[in-house]
């Protein structure tokens, strides 16, 4: 009952955050105008819209709503993946990027931008597609290199991810230096942003976020048991390597899909699961949905600040999450040294 109330309150906070965010921006839209546009379109009334309402309708439906929904999906995906990584490695400082996922995405996107790839598939551009496959390719490489005699040790996987991620970052940095006229576009993508995102990006991420989080929820009990250690989990009937592979694949797909549409947005996968764990405890049956909601709320507000603080200019959202996350990371590191 307590957890149901917590979930309901958190969902309410997310809905209020979204409602507030729709009206805010370089152009302020009063709540009644937002409601008018939404209800007219949803209920398909025949009342003609004036020219002013047409502008508001375009801003709400074509610019802000897809961006807000994408912020929800990206935040939920990164937080869900981060929660799994923290349980997987039994380390509160782990997040999706520990596996080199961000480095793979960055390398893929950098290649697409540097080579001036301009193809589109299902409404998505070459940069998003290359980033997604870059992230998944690095994850597959890390898993393959860390696998020994049919088993994958968490420590080996962690260190392999750090090493491959460092190599990917080095190659990306070199390409950035040699990027020439593409440097600005590369920098903006590497710092993360939801600017100019459309409904196509929402539809691309939605199935990955839904299926990935669903798989984590299905295996929440097994993940709880894995926290006891591999040997103990095996004794309790958990197929350790199979569950690890499934959870790693689900979290990698979540993070890869999120990064491919938003660029590099760091620390969401670190902050949200850890803060939620302090509130609801370590049970992944409740931690996973709460972390997803927490990540969504965090990114909705970060995106709102990014597009309003210096309006009409925009701050890359990755800068804001890093400003929040880096001190928190140092705090966790300092606390662990005390233990």
PDB file of C-alpha atoms in Angstrom, residues 39-307:
ATOM      1  CA  UNK A  39      -8.974  19.588 -26.098  1.00  0.00           C
ATOM      2  CA  UNK A  40      -9.847  20.968 -29.542  1.00  0.00           C
ATOM      3  CA  UNK A  41      -7.466  18.562 -31.235  1.00  0.00           C
ATOM      4  CA  UNK A  42      -8.226  15.553 -29.042  1.00  0.00           C
ATOM      5  CA  UNK A  43     -12.015  15.884 -29.326  1.00  0.00           C
ATOM      6  CA  UNK A  44     -11.795  17.021 -32.972  1.00  0.00           C
ATOM      7  CA  UNK A  45     -14.266  19.877 -32.653  1.00  0.00           C
ATOM      8  CA  UNK A  46     -15.259  21.788 -35.763  1.00  0.00           C
ATOM      9  CA  UNK A  47     -14.604  25.171 -34.165  1.00  0.00           C
ATOM     10  CA  UNK A  48     -12.242  27.069 -36.488  1.00  0.00           C
ATOM     11  CA  UNK A  49      -8.938  28.133 -34.940  1.00  0.00           C
ATOM     12  CA  UNK A  50      -7.763  31.718 -35.265  1.00  0.00           C
ATOM     13  CA  UNK A  51      -4.307  32.526 -36.621  1.00  0.00           C
ATOM     14  CA  UNK A  52      -2.971  33.054 -33.091  1.00  0.00           C
ATOM     15  CA  UNK A  53      -4.285  29.672 -31.985  1.00  0.00           C
ATOM     16  CA  UNK A  54      -2.767  28.077 -35.073  1.00  0.00           C
ATOM     17  CA  UNK A  55       0.654  29.289 -33.940  1.00  0.00           C
ATOM     18  CA  UNK A  56       0.015  28.029 -30.400  1.00  0.00           C
ATOM     19  CA  UNK A  57      -1.196  24.704 -31.796  1.00  0.00           C
ATOM     20  CA  UNK A  58       2.008  24.308 -33.806  1.00  0.00           C
ATOM     21  CA  UNK A  59       4.191  25.162 -30.795  1.00  0.00           C
ATOM     22  CA  UNK A  60       2.319  22.766 -28.503  1.00  0.00           C
ATOM     23  CA  UNK A  61       1.855  19.778 -30.818  1.00  0.00           C
ATOM     24  CA  UNK A  62       4.882  19.961 -33.093  1.00  0.00           C
ATOM     25  CA  UNK A  63       7.589  21.413 -30.829  1.00  0.00           C
ATOM     26  CA  UNK A  64       6.943  21.068 -27.098  1.00  0.00           C
ATOM     27  CA  UNK A  65       4.864  17.894 -26.694  1.00  0.00           C
ATOM     28  CA  UNK A  66       7.209  15.607 -28.654  1.00  0.00           C
ATOM     29  CA  UNK A  67      10.137  17.143 -26.809  1.00  0.00           C
ATOM     30  CA  UNK A  68       8.550  16.636 -23.377  1.00  0.00           C
ATOM     31  CA  UNK A  69       7.466  13.075 -24.151  1.00  0.00           C
ATOM     32  CA  UNK A  70      10.953  12.337 -25.459  1.00  0.00           C
ATOM     33  CA  UNK A  71      12.428  13.748 -22.233  1.00  0.00           C
ATOM     34  CA  UNK A  72      10.183  11.342 -20.289  1.00  0.00           C
ATOM     35  CA  UNK A  73      11.254   8.367 -22.395  1.00  0.00           C
ATOM     36  CA  UNK A  74      14.965   9.233 -22.386  1.00  0.00           C
ATOM     37  CA  UNK A  75      14.972   9.872 -18.639  1.00  0.00           C
ATOM     38  CA  UNK A  76      13.055   6.657 -17.915  1.00  0.00           C
ATOM     39  CA  UNK A  77      15.301   4.592 -20.205  1.00  0.00           C
ATOM     40  CA  UNK A  78      18.564   5.930 -18.775  1.00  0.00           C
ATOM     41  CA  UNK A  79      17.354   5.591 -15.185  1.00  0.00           C
ATOM     42  CA  UNK A  80      16.042   2.057 -15.755  1.00  0.00           C
ATOM     43  CA  UNK A  81      19.332   1.025 -17.349  1.00  0.00           C
ATOM     44  CA  UNK A  82      21.279   2.732 -14.551  1.00  0.00           C
ATOM     45  CA  UNK A  83      19.347   0.871 -11.886  1.00  0.00           C
ATOM     46  CA  UNK A  84      20.179  -2.460 -13.527  1.00  0.00           C
ATOM     47  CA  UNK A  85      23.860  -1.531 -13.827  1.00  0.00           C
ATOM     48  CA  UNK A  86      24.044  -0.588 -10.144  1.00  0.00           C
ATOM     49  CA  UNK A  87      22.529  -3.934  -9.180  1.00  0.00           C
ATOM     50  CA  UNK A  88      24.510  -5.853 -11.786  1.00  0.00           C
ATOM     51  CA  UNK A  89      27.863  -4.504 -10.576  1.00  0.00           C
ATOM     52  CA  UNK A  90      26.678  -4.051  -6.956  1.00  0.00           C
ATOM     53  CA  UNK A  91      28.111  -0.554  -7.173  1.00  0.00           C
ATOM     54  CA  UNK A  92      26.067   2.624  -6.493  1.00  0.00           C
ATOM     55  CA  UNK A  93      28.338   4.597  -8.831  1.00  0.00           C
ATOM     56  CA  UNK A  94      27.596   2.485 -11.925  1.00  0.00           C
ATOM     57  CA  UNK A  95      25.454   3.812 -14.759  1.00  0.00           C
ATOM     58  CA  UNK A  96      24.886   2.917 -18.449  1.00  0.00           C
ATOM     59  CA  UNK A  97      28.053   4.706 -19.511  1.00  0.00           C
ATOM     60  CA  UNK A  98      30.230   2.416 -17.434  1.00  0.00           C
ATOM     61  CA  UNK A  99      29.850  -0.182 -20.199  1.00  0.00           C
ATOM     62  CA  UNK A 100      31.167   2.187 -22.860  1.00  0.00           C
ATOM     63  CA  UNK A 101      27.671   2.591 -24.305  1.00  0.00           C
ATOM     64  CA  UNK A 102      27.971   6.368 -24.561  1.00  0.00           C
ATOM     65  CA  UNK A 103      31.407   6.052 -26.163  1.00  0.00           C
ATOM     66  CA  UNK A 104      29.998   3.694 -28.798  1.00  0.00           C
ATOM     67  CA  UNK A 105      27.071   6.003 -29.504  1.00  0.00           C
ATOM     68  CA  UNK A 106      29.375   9.011 -29.713  1.00  0.00           C
ATOM     69  CA  UNK A 107      31.694   7.199 -32.122  1.00  0.00           C
ATOM     70  CA  UNK A 108      28.807   6.153 -34.360  1.00  0.00           C
ATOM     71  CA  UNK A 109      27.320   9.655 -34.425  1.00  0.00           C
ATOM     72  CA  UNK A 110      30.723  11.244 -35.020  1.00  0.00           C
ATOM     73  CA  UNK A 111      31.349   8.969 -37.998  1.00  0.00           C
ATOM     74  CA  UNK A 112      27.960   9.855 -39.484  1.00  0.00           C
ATOM     75  CA  UNK A 113      28.512  13.595 -39.039  1.00  0.00           C
ATOM     76  CA  UNK A 114      32.139  13.571 -40.217  1.00  0.00           C
ATOM     77  CA  UNK A 115      31.290  11.554 -43.339  1.00  0.00           C
ATOM     78  CA  UNK A 116      28.278  13.808 -44.030  1.00  0.00           C
ATOM     79  CA  UNK A 117      25.853  10.893 -44.083  1.00  0.00           C
ATOM     80  CA  UNK A 118      22.403  12.207 -44.909  1.00  0.00           C
ATOM     81  CA  UNK A 119      20.142   9.183 -45.410  1.00  0.00           C
ATOM     82  CA  UNK A 120      16.839   8.777 -43.573  1.00  0.00           C
ATOM     83  CA  UNK A 121      15.108   5.557 -42.486  1.00  0.00           C
ATOM     84  CA  UNK A 122      11.609   5.615 -40.975  1.00  0.00           C
ATOM     85  CA  UNK A 123      11.952   9.348 -40.425  1.00  0.00           C
ATOM     86  CA  UNK A 124      15.243   9.044 -38.518  1.00  0.00           C
ATOM     87  CA  UNK A 125      18.477  10.566 -39.769  1.00  0.00           C
ATOM     88  CA  UNK A 126      21.851   8.902 -40.196  1.00  0.00           C
ATOM     89  CA  UNK A 127      23.246  10.333 -36.947  1.00  0.00           C
ATOM     90  CA  UNK A 128      20.587   8.718 -34.735  1.00  0.00           C
ATOM     91  CA  UNK A 129      20.822   5.385 -36.536  1.00  0.00           C
ATOM     92  CA  UNK A 130      24.646   5.334 -36.458  1.00  0.00           C
ATOM     93  CA  UNK A 131      24.663   6.253 -32.761  1.00  0.00           C
ATOM     94  CA  UNK A 132      22.264   3.427 -31.920  1.00  0.00           C
ATOM     95  CA  UNK A 133      24.240   0.758 -33.761  1.00  0.00           C
ATOM     96  CA  UNK A 134      27.527   2.155 -32.446  1.00  0.00           C
ATOM     97  CA  UNK A 135      26.299   1.762 -28.869  1.00  0.00           C
ATOM     98  CA  UNK A 136      25.027  -1.779 -29.408  1.00  0.00           C
ATOM     99  CA  UNK A 137      28.209  -2.791 -31.237  1.00  0.00           C
ATOM    100  CA  UNK A 138      30.417  -1.652 -28.360  1.00  0.00           C
ATOM    101  CA  UNK A 139      28.201  -3.459 -25.853  1.00  0.00           C
ATOM    102  CA  UNK A 140      28.474  -6.674 -27.875  1.00  0.00           C
ATOM    103  CA  UNK A 141      32.257  -6.263 -28.138  1.00  0.00           C
ATOM    104  CA  UNK A 142      32.618  -5.667 -24.383  1.00  0.00           C
ATOM    105  CA  UNK A 143      30.496  -8.718 -23.559  1.00  0.00           C
ATOM    106  CA  UNK A 144      32.416 -10.926 -26.011  1.00  0.00           C
ATOM    107  CA  UNK A 145      35.818  -9.853 -24.659  1.00  0.00           C
ATOM    108  CA  UNK A 146      34.721 -10.296 -21.036  1.00  0.00           C
ATOM    109  CA  UNK A 147      33.249 -13.773 -21.572  1.00  0.00           C
ATOM    110  CA  UNK A 148      35.479 -16.647 -20.380  1.00  0.00           C
ATOM    111  CA  UNK A 149      34.460 -20.320 -20.430  1.00  0.00           C
ATOM    112  CA  UNK A 150      30.813 -19.467 -20.784  1.00  0.00           C
ATOM    113  CA  UNK A 151      30.794 -17.088 -17.823  1.00  0.00           C
ATOM    114  CA  UNK A 152      31.053 -13.325 -17.434  1.00  0.00           C
ATOM    115  CA  UNK A 153      32.474 -11.917 -14.210  1.00  0.00           C
ATOM    116  CA  UNK A 154      30.994  -8.523 -13.298  1.00  0.00           C
ATOM    117  CA  UNK A 155      34.420  -7.071 -12.473  1.00  0.00           C
ATOM    118  CA  UNK A 156      35.884  -8.185 -15.809  1.00  0.00           C
ATOM    119  CA  UNK A 157      32.873  -6.771 -17.647  1.00  0.00           C
ATOM    120  CA  UNK A 158      33.237  -3.470 -15.812  1.00  0.00           C
ATOM    121  CA  UNK A 159      36.952  -3.094 -16.558  1.00  0.00           C
ATOM    122  CA  UNK A 160      36.503  -4.152 -20.185  1.00  0.00           C
ATOM    123  CA  UNK A 161      33.747  -1.564 -20.607  1.00  0.00           C
ATOM    124  CA  UNK A 162      35.966   1.170 -19.173  1.00  0.00           C
ATOM    125  CA  UNK A 163      38.857   0.204 -21.492  1.00  0.00           C
ATOM    126  CA  UNK A 164      36.755  -0.021 -24.670  1.00  0.00           C
ATOM    127  CA  UNK A 165      34.965   3.191 -23.720  1.00  0.00           C
ATOM    128  CA  UNK A 166      38.301   4.972 -23.338  1.00  0.00           C
ATOM    129  CA  UNK A 167      39.398   3.803 -26.794  1.00  0.00           C
ATOM    130  CA  UNK A 168      36.114   4.951 -28.333  1.00  0.00           C
ATOM    131  CA  UNK A 169      36.386   8.339 -26.623  1.00  0.00           C
ATOM    132  CA  UNK A 170      39.942   8.781 -27.927  1.00  0.00           C
ATOM    133  CA  UNK A 171      38.887   8.058 -31.513  1.00  0.00           C
ATOM    134  CA  UNK A 172      35.914  10.414 -31.152  1.00  0.00           C
ATOM    135  CA  UNK A 173      38.175  13.173 -29.789  1.00  0.00           C
ATOM    136  CA  UNK A 174      40.540  12.791 -32.735  1.00  0.00           C
ATOM    137  CA  UNK A 175      37.667  12.976 -35.208  1.00  0.00           C
ATOM    138  CA  UNK A 176      36.335  16.022 -33.378  1.00  0.00           C
ATOM    139  CA  UNK A 177      39.665  17.808 -33.782  1.00  0.00           C
ATOM    140  CA  UNK A 178      39.695  16.932 -37.485  1.00  0.00           C
ATOM    141  CA  UNK A 179      36.005  17.699 -37.893  1.00  0.00           C
ATOM    142  CA  UNK A 180      36.447  21.098 -39.537  1.00  0.00           C
ATOM    143  CA  UNK A 181      33.093  22.634 -40.403  1.00  0.00           C
ATOM    144  CA  UNK A 182      31.270  19.837 -38.559  1.00  0.00           C
ATOM    145  CA  UNK A 183      32.859  20.647 -35.192  1.00  0.00           C
ATOM    146  CA  UNK A 184      29.925  22.697 -33.913  1.00  0.00           C
ATOM    147  CA  UNK A 185      27.377  20.007 -34.783  1.00  0.00           C
ATOM    148  CA  UNK A 186      29.587  17.346 -33.191  1.00  0.00           C
ATOM    149  CA  UNK A 187      30.046  19.324 -29.985  1.00  0.00           C
ATOM    150  CA  UNK A 188      26.326  20.031 -29.645  1.00  0.00           C
ATOM    151  CA  UNK A 189      25.478  16.338 -30.087  1.00  0.00           C
ATOM    152  CA  UNK A 190      28.178  15.204 -27.646  1.00  0.00           C
ATOM    153  CA  UNK A 191      26.825  17.579 -24.978  1.00  0.00           C
ATOM    154  CA  UNK A 192      23.293  16.220 -25.359  1.00  0.00           C
ATOM    155  CA  UNK A 193      20.138  18.015 -26.417  1.00  0.00           C
ATOM    156  CA  UNK A 194      16.455  17.462 -27.164  1.00  0.00           C
ATOM    157  CA  UNK A 195      16.318  20.460 -29.478  1.00  0.00           C
ATOM    158  CA  UNK A 196      14.461  20.035 -32.792  1.00  0.00           C
ATOM    159  CA  UNK A 197      13.324  16.523 -31.901  1.00  0.00           C
ATOM    160  CA  UNK A 198      10.130  15.349 -33.578  1.00  0.00           C
ATOM    161  CA  UNK A 199       7.478  12.687 -33.159  1.00  0.00           C
ATOM    162  CA  UNK A 200       9.645  10.346 -35.274  1.00  0.00           C
ATOM    163  CA  UNK A 201      12.198  10.271 -32.459  1.00  0.00           C
ATOM    164  CA  UNK A 202       9.439   9.499 -29.944  1.00  0.00           C
ATOM    165  CA  UNK A 203       8.160   6.558 -32.017  1.00  0.00           C
ATOM    166  CA  UNK A 204      11.720   5.287 -32.430  1.00  0.00           C
ATOM    167  CA  UNK A 205      12.441   5.254 -28.680  1.00  0.00           C
ATOM    168  CA  UNK A 206       8.997   4.206 -27.402  1.00  0.00           C
ATOM    169  CA  UNK A 207       9.191   0.454 -28.205  1.00  0.00           C
ATOM    170  CA  UNK A 208      12.720   0.152 -26.791  1.00  0.00           C
ATOM    171  CA  UNK A 209      11.771   1.964 -23.581  1.00  0.00           C
ATOM    172  CA  UNK A 210       8.574  -0.063 -23.157  1.00  0.00           C
ATOM    173  CA  UNK A 211      10.069  -3.477 -23.914  1.00  0.00           C
ATOM    174  CA  UNK A 212      13.362  -2.800 -22.083  1.00  0.00           C
ATOM    175  CA  UNK A 213      11.701  -1.631 -18.871  1.00  0.00           C
ATOM    176  CA  UNK A 214       9.170  -4.452 -19.166  1.00  0.00           C
ATOM    177  CA  UNK A 215      11.955  -7.067 -19.338  1.00  0.00           C
ATOM    178  CA  UNK A 216      13.674  -5.556 -16.300  1.00  0.00           C
ATOM    179  CA  UNK A 217      10.385  -5.734 -14.373  1.00  0.00           C
ATOM    180  CA  UNK A 218       9.849  -9.355 -15.430  1.00  0.00           C
ATOM    181  CA  UNK A 219      13.327 -10.267 -14.143  1.00  0.00           C
ATOM    182  CA  UNK A 220      13.122  -8.026 -11.055  1.00  0.00           C
ATOM    183  CA  UNK A 221      12.976 -11.000  -8.685  1.00  0.00           C
ATOM    184  CA  UNK A 222      16.037 -12.616 -10.289  1.00  0.00           C
ATOM    185  CA  UNK A 223      17.896  -9.305 -10.102  1.00  0.00           C
ATOM    186  CA  UNK A 224      17.062  -9.099  -6.399  1.00  0.00           C
ATOM    187  CA  UNK A 225      18.546 -12.566  -5.923  1.00  0.00           C
ATOM    188  CA  UNK A 226      21.677 -11.665  -7.928  1.00  0.00           C
ATOM    189  CA  UNK A 227      22.404  -9.018  -5.296  1.00  0.00           C
ATOM    190  CA  UNK A 228      23.244 -11.907  -2.950  1.00  0.00           C
ATOM    191  CA  UNK A 229      26.092 -13.021  -5.241  1.00  0.00           C
ATOM    192  CA  UNK A 230      26.350 -15.430  -8.166  1.00  0.00           C
ATOM    193  CA  UNK A 231      26.843 -18.600  -6.097  1.00  0.00           C
ATOM    194  CA  UNK A 232      23.957 -17.843  -3.768  1.00  0.00           C
ATOM    195  CA  UNK A 233      21.723 -16.959  -6.726  1.00  0.00           C
ATOM    196  CA  UNK A 234      22.578 -20.238  -8.462  1.00  0.00           C
ATOM    197  CA  UNK A 235      21.754 -22.183  -5.307  1.00  0.00           C
ATOM    198  CA  UNK A 236      18.347 -20.460  -5.214  1.00  0.00           C
ATOM    199  CA  UNK A 237      17.561 -21.647  -8.741  1.00  0.00           C
ATOM    200  CA  UNK A 238      18.560 -18.627 -10.832  1.00  0.00           C
ATOM    201  CA  UNK A 239      20.231 -19.310 -14.189  1.00  0.00           C
ATOM    202  CA  UNK A 240      22.879 -16.672 -13.489  1.00  0.00           C
ATOM    203  CA  UNK A 241      24.549 -16.282 -16.901  1.00  0.00           C
ATOM    204  CA  UNK A 242      21.265 -16.320 -18.803  1.00  0.00           C
ATOM    205  CA  UNK A 243      19.725 -13.687 -16.530  1.00  0.00           C
ATOM    206  CA  UNK A 244      22.867 -11.543 -16.719  1.00  0.00           C
ATOM    207  CA  UNK A 245      22.816 -11.637 -20.528  1.00  0.00           C
ATOM    208  CA  UNK A 246      19.117 -10.755 -20.694  1.00  0.00           C
ATOM    209  CA  UNK A 247      19.446  -7.865 -18.233  1.00  0.00           C
ATOM    210  CA  UNK A 248      22.610  -6.576 -19.886  1.00  0.00           C
ATOM    211  CA  UNK A 249      20.959  -6.666 -23.323  1.00  0.00           C
ATOM    212  CA  UNK A 250      17.830  -4.922 -22.068  1.00  0.00           C
ATOM    213  CA  UNK A 251      19.771  -2.163 -20.292  1.00  0.00           C
ATOM    214  CA  UNK A 252      22.142  -1.719 -23.253  1.00  0.00           C
ATOM    215  CA  UNK A 253      19.219  -1.363 -25.677  1.00  0.00           C
ATOM    216  CA  UNK A 254      17.560   1.137 -23.335  1.00  0.00           C
ATOM    217  CA  UNK A 255      20.664   3.282 -23.064  1.00  0.00           C
ATOM    218  CA  UNK A 256      21.588   2.943 -26.751  1.00  0.00           C
ATOM    219  CA  UNK A 257      18.138   3.974 -27.956  1.00  0.00           C
ATOM    220  CA  UNK A 258      18.027   6.912 -25.524  1.00  0.00           C
ATOM    221  CA  UNK A 259      21.488   8.186 -26.455  1.00  0.00           C
ATOM    222  CA  UNK A 260      20.797   7.817 -30.185  1.00  0.00           C
ATOM    223  CA  UNK A 261      17.968  10.377 -30.065  1.00  0.00           C
ATOM    224  CA  UNK A 262      19.296  12.750 -27.398  1.00  0.00           C
ATOM    225  CA  UNK A 263      23.080  12.693 -27.599  1.00  0.00           C
ATOM    226  CA  UNK A 264      25.226  12.160 -24.517  1.00  0.00           C
ATOM    227  CA  UNK A 265      23.234  13.000 -21.383  1.00  0.00           C
ATOM    228  CA  UNK A 266      25.261  11.870 -18.408  1.00  0.00           C
ATOM    229  CA  UNK A 267      24.484  11.042 -14.772  1.00  0.00           C
ATOM    230  CA  UNK A 268      20.710  10.504 -15.150  1.00  0.00           C
ATOM    231  CA  UNK A 269      21.335   6.765 -14.805  1.00  0.00           C
ATOM    232  CA  UNK A 270      23.391   7.475 -11.680  1.00  0.00           C
ATOM    233  CA  UNK A 271      21.222  10.051  -9.921  1.00  0.00           C
ATOM    234  CA  UNK A 272      17.672   8.770 -10.353  1.00  0.00           C
ATOM    235  CA  UNK A 273      18.081   5.106  -9.268  1.00  0.00           C
ATOM    236  CA  UNK A 274      20.273   5.998  -6.306  1.00  0.00           C
ATOM    237  CA  UNK A 275      17.929   8.698  -4.985  1.00  0.00           C
ATOM    238  CA  UNK A 276      14.900   6.430  -5.446  1.00  0.00           C
ATOM    239  CA  UNK A 277      16.694   3.586  -3.665  1.00  0.00           C
ATOM    240  CA  UNK A 278      17.027   5.807  -0.590  1.00  0.00           C
ATOM    241  CA  UNK A 279      13.233   6.233  -0.584  1.00  0.00           C
ATOM    242  CA  UNK A 280      11.814   2.818  -1.540  1.00  0.00           C
ATOM    243  CA  UNK A 281      14.697   0.432  -0.818  1.00  0.00           C
ATOM    244  CA  UNK A 282      16.542  -2.065  -3.048  1.00  0.00           C
ATOM    245  CA  UNK A 283      13.596  -4.220  -4.209  1.00  0.00           C
ATOM    246  CA  UNK A 284      13.705  -3.982  -8.030  1.00  0.00           C
ATOM    247  CA  UNK A 285      10.001  -4.769  -8.309  1.00  0.00           C
ATOM    248  CA  UNK A 286       9.301  -1.255  -7.016  1.00  0.00           C
ATOM    249  CA  UNK A 287      12.704   0.331  -7.658  1.00  0.00           C
ATOM    250  CA  UNK A 288      12.507  -0.083 -11.467  1.00  0.00           C
ATOM    251  CA  UNK A 289       9.213   1.806 -12.065  1.00  0.00           C
ATOM    252  CA  UNK A 290      10.132   4.415  -9.453  1.00  0.00           C
ATOM    253  CA  UNK A 291      13.576   4.971 -10.990  1.00  0.00           C
ATOM    254  CA  UNK A 292      11.989   5.330 -14.440  1.00  0.00           C
ATOM    255  CA  UNK A 293       9.556   7.953 -13.111  1.00  0.00           C
ATOM    256  CA  UNK A 294      12.366   9.707 -11.228  1.00  0.00           C
ATOM    257  CA  UNK A 295      14.549   9.831 -14.341  1.00  0.00           C
ATOM    258  CA  UNK A 296      11.626  11.172 -16.366  1.00  0.00           C
ATOM    259  CA  UNK A 297      10.947  13.956 -13.847  1.00  0.00           C
ATOM    260  CA  UNK A 298      14.639  14.855 -13.679  1.00  0.00           C
ATOM    261  CA  UNK A 299      14.984  15.159 -17.444  1.00  0.00           C
ATOM    262  CA  UNK A 300      11.713  17.058 -17.943  1.00  0.00           C
ATOM    263  CA  UNK A 301      12.919  19.725 -15.508  1.00  0.00           C
ATOM    264  CA  UNK A 302      16.465  19.720 -16.879  1.00  0.00           C
ATOM    265  CA  UNK A 303      15.103  20.210 -20.391  1.00  0.00           C
ATOM    266  CA  UNK A 304      12.805  23.004 -19.217  1.00  0.00           C
ATOM    267  CA  UNK A 305      15.754  24.843 -17.639  1.00  0.00           C
ATOM    268  CA  UNK A 306      17.891  24.188 -20.736  1.00  0.00           C
ATOM    269  CA  UNK A 307      15.425  25.903 -23.074  1.00  0.00           C
TER     270      UNK A 307
END
